Short mmCIF file of C-alpha atoms in Angstrom, two decimals:
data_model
loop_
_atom_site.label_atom_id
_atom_site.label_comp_id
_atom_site.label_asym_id
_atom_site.label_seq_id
_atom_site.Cartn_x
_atom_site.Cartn_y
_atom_site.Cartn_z
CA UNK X 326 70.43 108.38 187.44
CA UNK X 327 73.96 108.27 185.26
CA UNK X 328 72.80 108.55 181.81
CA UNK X 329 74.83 105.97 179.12
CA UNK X 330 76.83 107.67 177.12
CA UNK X 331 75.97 107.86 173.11
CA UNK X 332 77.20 105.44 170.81
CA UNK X 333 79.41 107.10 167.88
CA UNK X 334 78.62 106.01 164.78
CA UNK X 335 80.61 103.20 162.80
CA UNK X 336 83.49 104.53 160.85
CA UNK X 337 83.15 103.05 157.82
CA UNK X 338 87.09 103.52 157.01
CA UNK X 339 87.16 100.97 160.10
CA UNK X 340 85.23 98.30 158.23
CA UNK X 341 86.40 96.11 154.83
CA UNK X 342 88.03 98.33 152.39
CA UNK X 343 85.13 99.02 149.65
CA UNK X 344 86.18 99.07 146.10
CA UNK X 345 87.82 102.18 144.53
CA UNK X 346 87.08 102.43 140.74
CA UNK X 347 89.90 104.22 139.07
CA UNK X 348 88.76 107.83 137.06
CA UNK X 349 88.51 107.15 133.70
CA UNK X 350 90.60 110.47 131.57
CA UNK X 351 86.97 111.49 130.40
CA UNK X 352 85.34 111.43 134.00
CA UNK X 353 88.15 113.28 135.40
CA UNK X 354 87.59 115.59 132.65
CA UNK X 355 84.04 115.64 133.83
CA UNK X 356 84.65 116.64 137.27
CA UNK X 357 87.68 119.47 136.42
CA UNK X 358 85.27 121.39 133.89
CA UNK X 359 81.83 120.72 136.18
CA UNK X 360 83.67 121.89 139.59
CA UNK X 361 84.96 124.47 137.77
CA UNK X 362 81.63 125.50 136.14
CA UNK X 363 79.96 125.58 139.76
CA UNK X 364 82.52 126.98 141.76
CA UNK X 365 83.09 130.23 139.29
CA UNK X 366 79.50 130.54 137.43
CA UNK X 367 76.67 132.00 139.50
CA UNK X 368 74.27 129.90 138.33
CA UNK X 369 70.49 131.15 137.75
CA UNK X 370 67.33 129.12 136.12
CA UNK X 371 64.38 130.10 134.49
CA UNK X 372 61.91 127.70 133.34
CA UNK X 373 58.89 127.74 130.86
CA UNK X 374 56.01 124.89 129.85
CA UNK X 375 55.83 124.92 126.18
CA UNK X 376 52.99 123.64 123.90
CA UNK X 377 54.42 121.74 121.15
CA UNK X 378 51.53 120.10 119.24
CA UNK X 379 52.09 122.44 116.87
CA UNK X 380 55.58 121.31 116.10
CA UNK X 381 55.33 117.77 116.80
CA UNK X 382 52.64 117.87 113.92
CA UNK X 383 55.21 119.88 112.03
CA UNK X 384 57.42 117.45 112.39
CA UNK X 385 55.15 114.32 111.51
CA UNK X 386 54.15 116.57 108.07
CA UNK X 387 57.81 116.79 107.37
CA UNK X 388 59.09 113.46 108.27
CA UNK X 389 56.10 111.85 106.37
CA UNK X 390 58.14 113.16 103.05
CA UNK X 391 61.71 111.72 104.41
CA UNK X 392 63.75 108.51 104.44
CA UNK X 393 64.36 107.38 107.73
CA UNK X 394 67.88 108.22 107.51
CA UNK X 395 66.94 112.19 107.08
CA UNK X 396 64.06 112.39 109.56
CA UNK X 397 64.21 115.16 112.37
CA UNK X 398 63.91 114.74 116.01
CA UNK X 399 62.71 116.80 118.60
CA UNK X 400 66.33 117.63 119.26
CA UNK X 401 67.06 119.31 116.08
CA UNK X 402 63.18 121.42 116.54
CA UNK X 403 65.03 122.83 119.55
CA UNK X 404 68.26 123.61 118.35
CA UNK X 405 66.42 125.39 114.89
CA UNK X 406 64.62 127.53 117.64
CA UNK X 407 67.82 128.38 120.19
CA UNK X 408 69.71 129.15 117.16
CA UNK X 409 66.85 131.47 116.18
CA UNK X 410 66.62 132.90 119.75
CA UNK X 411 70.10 133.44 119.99
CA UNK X 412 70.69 135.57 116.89
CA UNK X 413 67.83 137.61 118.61
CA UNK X 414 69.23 137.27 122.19
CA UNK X 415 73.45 137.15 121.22
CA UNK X 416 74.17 138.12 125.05
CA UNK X 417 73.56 134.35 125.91
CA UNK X 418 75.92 133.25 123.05
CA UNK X 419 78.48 135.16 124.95
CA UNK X 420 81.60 133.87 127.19
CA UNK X 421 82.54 136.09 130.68
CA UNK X 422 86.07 136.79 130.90
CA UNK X 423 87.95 139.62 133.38
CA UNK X 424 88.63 142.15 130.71
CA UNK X 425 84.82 142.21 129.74
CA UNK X 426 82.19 140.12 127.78
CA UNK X 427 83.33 138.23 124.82
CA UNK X 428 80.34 138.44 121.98
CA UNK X 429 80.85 135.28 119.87
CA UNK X 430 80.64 135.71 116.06
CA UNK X 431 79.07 132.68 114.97
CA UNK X 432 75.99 129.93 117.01
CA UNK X 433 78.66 126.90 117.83
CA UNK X 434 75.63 125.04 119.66
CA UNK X 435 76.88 122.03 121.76
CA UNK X 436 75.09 118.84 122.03
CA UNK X 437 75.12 116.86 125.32
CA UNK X 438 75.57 113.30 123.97
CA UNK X 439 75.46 110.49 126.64
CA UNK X 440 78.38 107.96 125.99
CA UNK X 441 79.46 104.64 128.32
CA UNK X 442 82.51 106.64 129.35
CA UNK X 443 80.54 109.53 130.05
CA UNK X 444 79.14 112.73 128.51
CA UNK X 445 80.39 114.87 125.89
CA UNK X 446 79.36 118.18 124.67
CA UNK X 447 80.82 118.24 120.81
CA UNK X 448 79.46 121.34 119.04
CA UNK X 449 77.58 121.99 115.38
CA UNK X 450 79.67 124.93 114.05
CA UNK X 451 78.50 127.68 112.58
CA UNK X 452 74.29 126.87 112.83
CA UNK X 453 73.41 130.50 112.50
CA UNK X 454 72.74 130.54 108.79
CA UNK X 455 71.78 126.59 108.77
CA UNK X 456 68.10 125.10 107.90
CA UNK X 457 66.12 122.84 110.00
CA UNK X 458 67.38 119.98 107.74
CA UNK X 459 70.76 121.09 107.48
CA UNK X 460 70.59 120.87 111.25
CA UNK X 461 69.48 117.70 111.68
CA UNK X 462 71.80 116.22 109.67
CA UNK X 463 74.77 117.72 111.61
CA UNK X 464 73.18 116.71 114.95
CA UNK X 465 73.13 113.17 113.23
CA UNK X 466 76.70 113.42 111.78
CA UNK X 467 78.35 114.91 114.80
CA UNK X 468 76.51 112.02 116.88
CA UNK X 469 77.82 109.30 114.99
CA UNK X 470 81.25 111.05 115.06
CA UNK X 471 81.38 111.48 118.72
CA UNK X 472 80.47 107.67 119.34
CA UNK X 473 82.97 106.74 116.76
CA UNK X 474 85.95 109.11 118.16
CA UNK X 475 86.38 110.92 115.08
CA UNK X 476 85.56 114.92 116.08
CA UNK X 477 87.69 117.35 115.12
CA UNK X 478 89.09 119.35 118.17
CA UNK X 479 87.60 122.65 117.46
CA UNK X 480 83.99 120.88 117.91
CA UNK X 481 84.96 119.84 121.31
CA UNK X 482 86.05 123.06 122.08
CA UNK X 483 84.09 125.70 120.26
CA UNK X 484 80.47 125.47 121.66
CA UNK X 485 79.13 129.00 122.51
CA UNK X 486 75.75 127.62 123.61
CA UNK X 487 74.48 124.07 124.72
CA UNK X 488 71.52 122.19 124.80
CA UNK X 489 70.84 119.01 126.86
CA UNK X 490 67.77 116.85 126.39
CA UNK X 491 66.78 113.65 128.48
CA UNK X 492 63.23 113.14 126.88
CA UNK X 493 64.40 109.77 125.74
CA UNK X 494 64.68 108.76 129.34
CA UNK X 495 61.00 110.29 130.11
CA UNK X 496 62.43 112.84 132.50
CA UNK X 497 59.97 116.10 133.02
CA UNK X 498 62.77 118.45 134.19
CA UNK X 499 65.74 119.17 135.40
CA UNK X 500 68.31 121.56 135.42
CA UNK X 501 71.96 121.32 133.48
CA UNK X 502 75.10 122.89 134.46
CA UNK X 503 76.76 125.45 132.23
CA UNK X 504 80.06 124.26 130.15
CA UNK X 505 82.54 126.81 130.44
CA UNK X 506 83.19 129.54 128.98
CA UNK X 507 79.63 129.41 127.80
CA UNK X 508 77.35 131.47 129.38
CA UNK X 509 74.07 129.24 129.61
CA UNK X 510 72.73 125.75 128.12
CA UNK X 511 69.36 124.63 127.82
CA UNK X 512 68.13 121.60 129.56
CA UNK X 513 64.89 119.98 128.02
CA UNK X 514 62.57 116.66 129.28
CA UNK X 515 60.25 114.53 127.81
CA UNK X 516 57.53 115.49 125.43
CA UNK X 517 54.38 114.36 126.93
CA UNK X 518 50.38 114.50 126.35
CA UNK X 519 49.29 116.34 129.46
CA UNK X 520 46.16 118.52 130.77
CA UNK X 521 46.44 122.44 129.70
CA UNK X 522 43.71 125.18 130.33
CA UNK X 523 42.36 126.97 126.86
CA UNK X 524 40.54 130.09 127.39
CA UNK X 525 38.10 128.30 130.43
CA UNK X 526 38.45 124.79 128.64
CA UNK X 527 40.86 122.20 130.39
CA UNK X 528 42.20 120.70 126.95
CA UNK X 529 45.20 117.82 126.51
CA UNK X 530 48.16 118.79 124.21
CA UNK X 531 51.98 117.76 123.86
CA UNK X 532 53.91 119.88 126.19
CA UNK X 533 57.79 119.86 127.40
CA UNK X 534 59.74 121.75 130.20
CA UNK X 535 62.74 123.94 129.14
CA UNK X 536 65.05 125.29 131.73
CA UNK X 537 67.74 127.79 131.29
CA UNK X 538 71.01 127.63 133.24
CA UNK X 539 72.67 130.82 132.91
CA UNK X 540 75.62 133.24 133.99
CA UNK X 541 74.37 135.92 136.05
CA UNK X 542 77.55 137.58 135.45
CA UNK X 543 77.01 138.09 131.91
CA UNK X 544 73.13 137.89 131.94
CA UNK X 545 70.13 138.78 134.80
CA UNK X 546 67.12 137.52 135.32
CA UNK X 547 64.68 139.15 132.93
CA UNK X 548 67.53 138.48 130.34
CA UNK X 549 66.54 135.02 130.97
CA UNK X 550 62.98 135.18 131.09
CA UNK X 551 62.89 136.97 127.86
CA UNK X 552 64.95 134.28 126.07
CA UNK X 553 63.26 131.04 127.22
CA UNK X 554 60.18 133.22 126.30
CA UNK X 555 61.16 133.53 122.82
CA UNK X 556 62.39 129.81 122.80
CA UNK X 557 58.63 129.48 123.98
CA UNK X 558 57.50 131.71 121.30
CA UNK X 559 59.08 130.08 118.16
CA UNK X 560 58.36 125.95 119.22
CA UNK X 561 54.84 127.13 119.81
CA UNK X 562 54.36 128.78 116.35
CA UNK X 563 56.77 126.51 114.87
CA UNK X 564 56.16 127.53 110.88
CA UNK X 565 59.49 129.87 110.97
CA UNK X 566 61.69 126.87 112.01
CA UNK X 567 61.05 126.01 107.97
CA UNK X 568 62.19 129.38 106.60
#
């Protein structure tokens, strides 16, 4: 028996020409600085679960005593504790470069804000000496900046670490790629009630996911862990975001 040949698969250059949508300047932005980012970064991730009833009642006590317009998110709870972390941890507010590793003098940490054009990464300058309410209202004042077009260059530019958070769009997890020259960024999901174990007791408490993108040239491994860890450390004994 003569056995029919296979049939190739439909080029799809061959069919009706599909519509090309023209790069915007901000998504070719995009893809220059996130091929770059994953083509010279060796990415590695580390991920913790973190308990934050603690601070979410934190933040109800504090909010309680504040106008809406000076309330603080979740957002600005992690920044106060990567700012924190990072004046314990300064390799991870570092940049790599050929002639060695470039220690950063001040916590620049970038914001990943979500626009219609795209996404933008605008710093807060200078956080390391900054409250928790000093914080969030930079976070909220560099927001309404960015959507209005009116950040100053060196905020664009300056970030030596970066945090990205999707909670608002009830994701769990995920990971974030690193904005050069930075040497790691902080991805964080959705706060959610779910099942824990205390002691032999299955208990239900407000936990997130944090995941740490970093540059294994700069940082390893139990760098990492040690970090998130203390990340972990400060959200779930949240008093010393208030000193």
């Amino acid at each position: 028996a003569v056995e029919a040949p296979l049939e190739e698969a439909p080029d799809p250059a061959a069919g009706p020409p599909a519509e090309t949508v023209p790069l915007s300047r901000m998504r070719q932005q995009i893809a220059r600085v996130t091929a770059r980012s994953k083509q010279e970064i060796p990415h590695f991730y580390v991920s913790a679960e973190i308990d934050m009833s603690q601070t979410m009642e934190l933040r109800r006590q504090v909010n309680s005593g504040l106008d809406d317009g000076s309330r603080i998110s979740v957002n600005d709870l992690v920044v106060k504790a990567c700012v924190d972390a990072l004046q314990r941890h300064p390799k991870f507010n570092a940049s790599y470069s050929d002639d060695g590793i470039r220690m950063h003098d001040t916590v620049n940490v970038g914001i990943a804000i979500a626009q219609e054009a795209g996404l933008v990464v605008p710093a807060i300058l200078d956080c390391g000496d900054k409250s928790l309410l000093e914080l969030a209202a930079a976070s909220k004042d560099l927001v309404q900046r960015a959507n209005s077009g009116t950040l100053h260059p060196q905020e664009y530019t300056g970030g030596t670490f970066a945090i990205s958070n999707m909670g608002m769009f009830d994701v769990s997890s995920f990971v974030a790629i690193i904005q050069p020259p930075q040497s790691a960024m902080l991805a964080v999901g959705t706060v959610a009630k779910r099942p824990v174990v205390r002691g032999d007791q299955i208990a239900v408490a407000d936990t997130m996911t944090a995941t740490l993108s970093a540059d294994h040239r700069v940082v390893d491994g139990a760098e990492g862990a040690r970090f998130i860890g203390e990340v972990k450390r400060i959200l779930e004994n949240p008093f010393t975001l208030m000193m």
